[in-house]
Short mmCIF file of C-alpha atoms in Angstrom, two decimals:
data_model
loop_
_atom_site.label_atom_id
_atom_site.label_comp_id
_atom_site.label_asym_id
_atom_site.label_seq_id
_atom_site.Cartn_x
_atom_site.Cartn_y
_atom_site.Cartn_z
CA MET A 772 -27.31 25.96 -22.14
CA SER A 773 -25.92 28.03 -19.31
CA ASN A 774 -27.70 30.95 -17.74
CA GLN A 775 -26.30 34.44 -18.06
CA THR A 776 -26.34 37.60 -16.03
CA ASN A 777 -24.49 40.89 -16.00
CA TYR A 778 -21.77 41.97 -13.59
CA THR A 779 -23.98 44.33 -11.56
CA GLU A 780 -26.70 41.71 -11.09
CA ALA A 781 -24.06 39.15 -10.14
CA CYS A 782 -22.64 41.47 -7.47
CA ASN A 783 -26.09 42.22 -6.07
CA ASN A 784 -27.39 38.63 -6.18
CA PHE A 785 -24.35 36.40 -5.80
CA ASP A 786 -26.11 34.13 -3.31
CA LYS A 787 -28.80 33.35 -5.91
CA ILE A 788 -26.20 32.76 -8.63
CA TYR A 789 -24.27 30.48 -6.27
CA GLU A 790 -27.40 28.45 -5.46
CA GLU A 791 -28.37 28.27 -9.15
CA ALA A 792 -24.96 26.93 -10.16
CA ILE A 793 -25.20 24.27 -7.45
CA SER A 794 -28.82 23.24 -8.01
CA THR A 795 -28.81 23.16 -11.83
CA ARG A 796 -25.23 21.83 -12.18
CA GLU A 797 -24.92 24.36 -15.03
CA PRO A 798 -22.50 27.30 -15.13
CA VAL A 799 -23.82 30.82 -14.76
CA VAL A 800 -22.02 33.20 -17.13
CA VAL A 801 -21.32 36.68 -15.79
CA ASN A 802 -20.89 39.29 -18.55
CA ARG A 803 -19.20 42.64 -18.00
CA GLU A 804 -19.18 45.34 -20.64
CA GLY A 805 -15.75 45.73 -22.19
CA ALA A 806 -14.33 42.70 -20.37
CA GLU A 807 -14.13 38.96 -20.77
CA SER A 808 -17.00 36.91 -19.31
CA VAL A 809 -16.49 34.55 -16.36
CA SER A 810 -18.53 31.59 -15.18
CA VAL A 811 -19.71 30.48 -11.76
CA ILE A 812 -19.65 26.69 -11.75
CA ALA A 813 -20.02 24.06 -9.03
CA THR A 814 -16.59 22.77 -8.01
CA ALA A 815 -17.63 19.14 -8.52
CA GLU A 816 -18.69 19.96 -12.09
CA LEU A 817 -15.41 21.77 -12.77
CA ASN A 818 -13.40 18.86 -11.36
CA SER A 819 -15.37 16.46 -13.56
CA ILE A 820 -14.62 18.53 -16.66
CA ILE A 821 -10.92 18.74 -15.77
CA GLU A 822 -10.75 14.98 -15.13
CA THR A 823 -12.51 14.21 -18.42
CA ALA A 824 -10.13 16.48 -20.32
CA TYR A 825 -7.18 14.77 -18.64
CA LEU A 826 -8.47 11.29 -19.50
CA PHE A 827 -8.96 12.26 -23.14
CA GLN A 828 -5.44 13.72 -23.55
CA SER A 829 -4.08 10.34 -24.61
CA PRO A 830 -5.51 9.17 -27.95
CA GLU A 831 -5.25 5.53 -26.81
CA ASN A 832 -7.11 6.24 -23.59
CA ALA A 833 -9.72 8.31 -25.43
CA ALA A 834 -10.32 5.40 -27.82
CA ARG A 835 -10.69 2.97 -24.88
CA LEU A 836 -13.13 5.28 -23.11
CA LEU A 837 -15.23 5.82 -26.21
CA ASP A 838 -15.26 2.07 -26.88
CA ALA A 839 -16.36 1.39 -23.30
CA LEU A 840 -19.08 4.03 -23.62
CA GLN A 841 -20.34 2.38 -26.81
CA ARG A 842 -20.41 -1.03 -25.09
CA VAL A 843 -22.34 0.45 -22.18
CA LYS A 844 -24.93 1.92 -24.52
CA THR A 845 -25.59 -1.47 -26.11
CA LYS A 846 -25.82 -3.58 -22.94
CA THR A 847 -28.73 -4.06 -20.57
CA ASP A 848 -28.47 -3.24 -16.88
CA LYS A 849 -28.20 -6.95 -16.07
CA GLU A 850 -25.34 -7.42 -18.54
CA LEU A 851 -23.56 -4.34 -17.18
CA LEU A 852 -23.84 -5.59 -13.61
CA LYS A 853 -22.56 -9.02 -14.62
CA THR A 854 -19.61 -7.50 -16.50
CA ALA A 855 -18.75 -5.23 -13.57
CA ILE A 856 -18.87 -8.11 -11.09
CA VAL A 857 -16.67 -10.31 -13.30
CA GLU A 858 -14.12 -7.49 -13.69
CA VAL A 859 -14.00 -6.86 -9.95
CA LEU A 860 -13.62 -10.57 -9.25
CA GLN A 861 -10.77 -10.86 -11.73
CA GLU A 862 -8.97 -7.79 -10.40
CA GLU A 863 -9.61 -8.35 -6.70
CA LYS A 864 -9.27 -12.11 -6.17
CA GLU A 865 -7.79 -11.71 -2.70
CA VAL A 866 -10.66 -9.47 -1.59
CA LEU A 867 -13.11 -12.09 -2.88
CA TYR A 868 -11.23 -14.84 -1.04
CA ASP A 869 -11.33 -12.87 2.22
CA LEU A 870 -15.03 -12.12 1.75
CA LEU A 871 -15.89 -15.78 1.11
CA ALA A 872 -13.80 -16.91 4.08
CA GLU A 873 -15.63 -14.45 6.32
CA ILE A 874 -19.02 -15.61 5.02
CA MET A 875 -18.10 -19.25 5.65
CA GLU A 876 -16.98 -18.43 9.20
CA ASP A 877 -20.24 -16.59 9.84
CA ILE A 878 -22.28 -19.53 8.54
CA ALA A 879 -20.30 -21.98 10.68
CA LEU A 880 -20.75 -19.79 13.75
CA GLU A 881 -24.48 -19.49 13.12
CA ARG A 882 -24.79 -23.28 12.76
CA ALA A 883 -22.79 -23.84 15.94
CA ILE A 884 -25.04 -21.43 17.85
CA LYS A 885 -28.18 -23.17 16.56
CA GLU A 886 -26.75 -26.58 17.40
CA GLY A 887 -25.84 -25.34 20.85
CA GLU A 888 -29.40 -24.12 21.40
CA ASN A 889 -30.74 -27.60 20.65
CA THR A 890 -28.35 -29.65 22.79
CA GLU A 891 -28.13 -30.42 26.45
CA THR A 892 -26.26 -27.97 28.67
CA VAL A 893 -22.86 -29.20 29.84
CA SER A 894 -21.04 -27.98 32.92
CA ARG A 895 -17.79 -26.10 32.76
CA GLU A 896 -15.96 -28.95 34.50
CA VAL A 897 -17.05 -31.43 31.83
CA ILE A 898 -15.80 -29.09 29.07
CA PHE A 899 -12.39 -28.78 30.75
CA GLN A 900 -12.17 -32.56 31.21
CA ILE A 901 -12.83 -33.05 27.50
CA LEU A 902 -10.23 -30.44 26.56
CA GLU A 903 -7.62 -31.87 28.93
CA SER A 904 -8.11 -35.40 27.67
CA LYS A 905 -7.47 -34.23 24.08
CA GLY A 906 -4.37 -32.26 25.06
#
């Protein structure tokens, strides 16, 4: 439940109220006699509440979100990770292709470097002769 204070205390100790709202991630309600109460809430928390309300405006989307939440509650961490990876792979095939291509290039480069470390040194002239003969 949120913490509460009165208007005078809030005016005198706003820095403490500010820090409390940030550190606890809970709103601090400021009451004023004869007036409506207000809350001091961390902006990230407010944005999260607004986004959640927006996502639940559509009954179809709300049903999907609640269904997903139920599935999450019943799965293990390993199953969740597997599901997330499969979904990313299905949605981002091109990113996966680029990643695998880069990994293969890195492996080939590493092998070439190792092979080069274990072979005899060749002069620059010999390399150019080989290249010219193939051209």
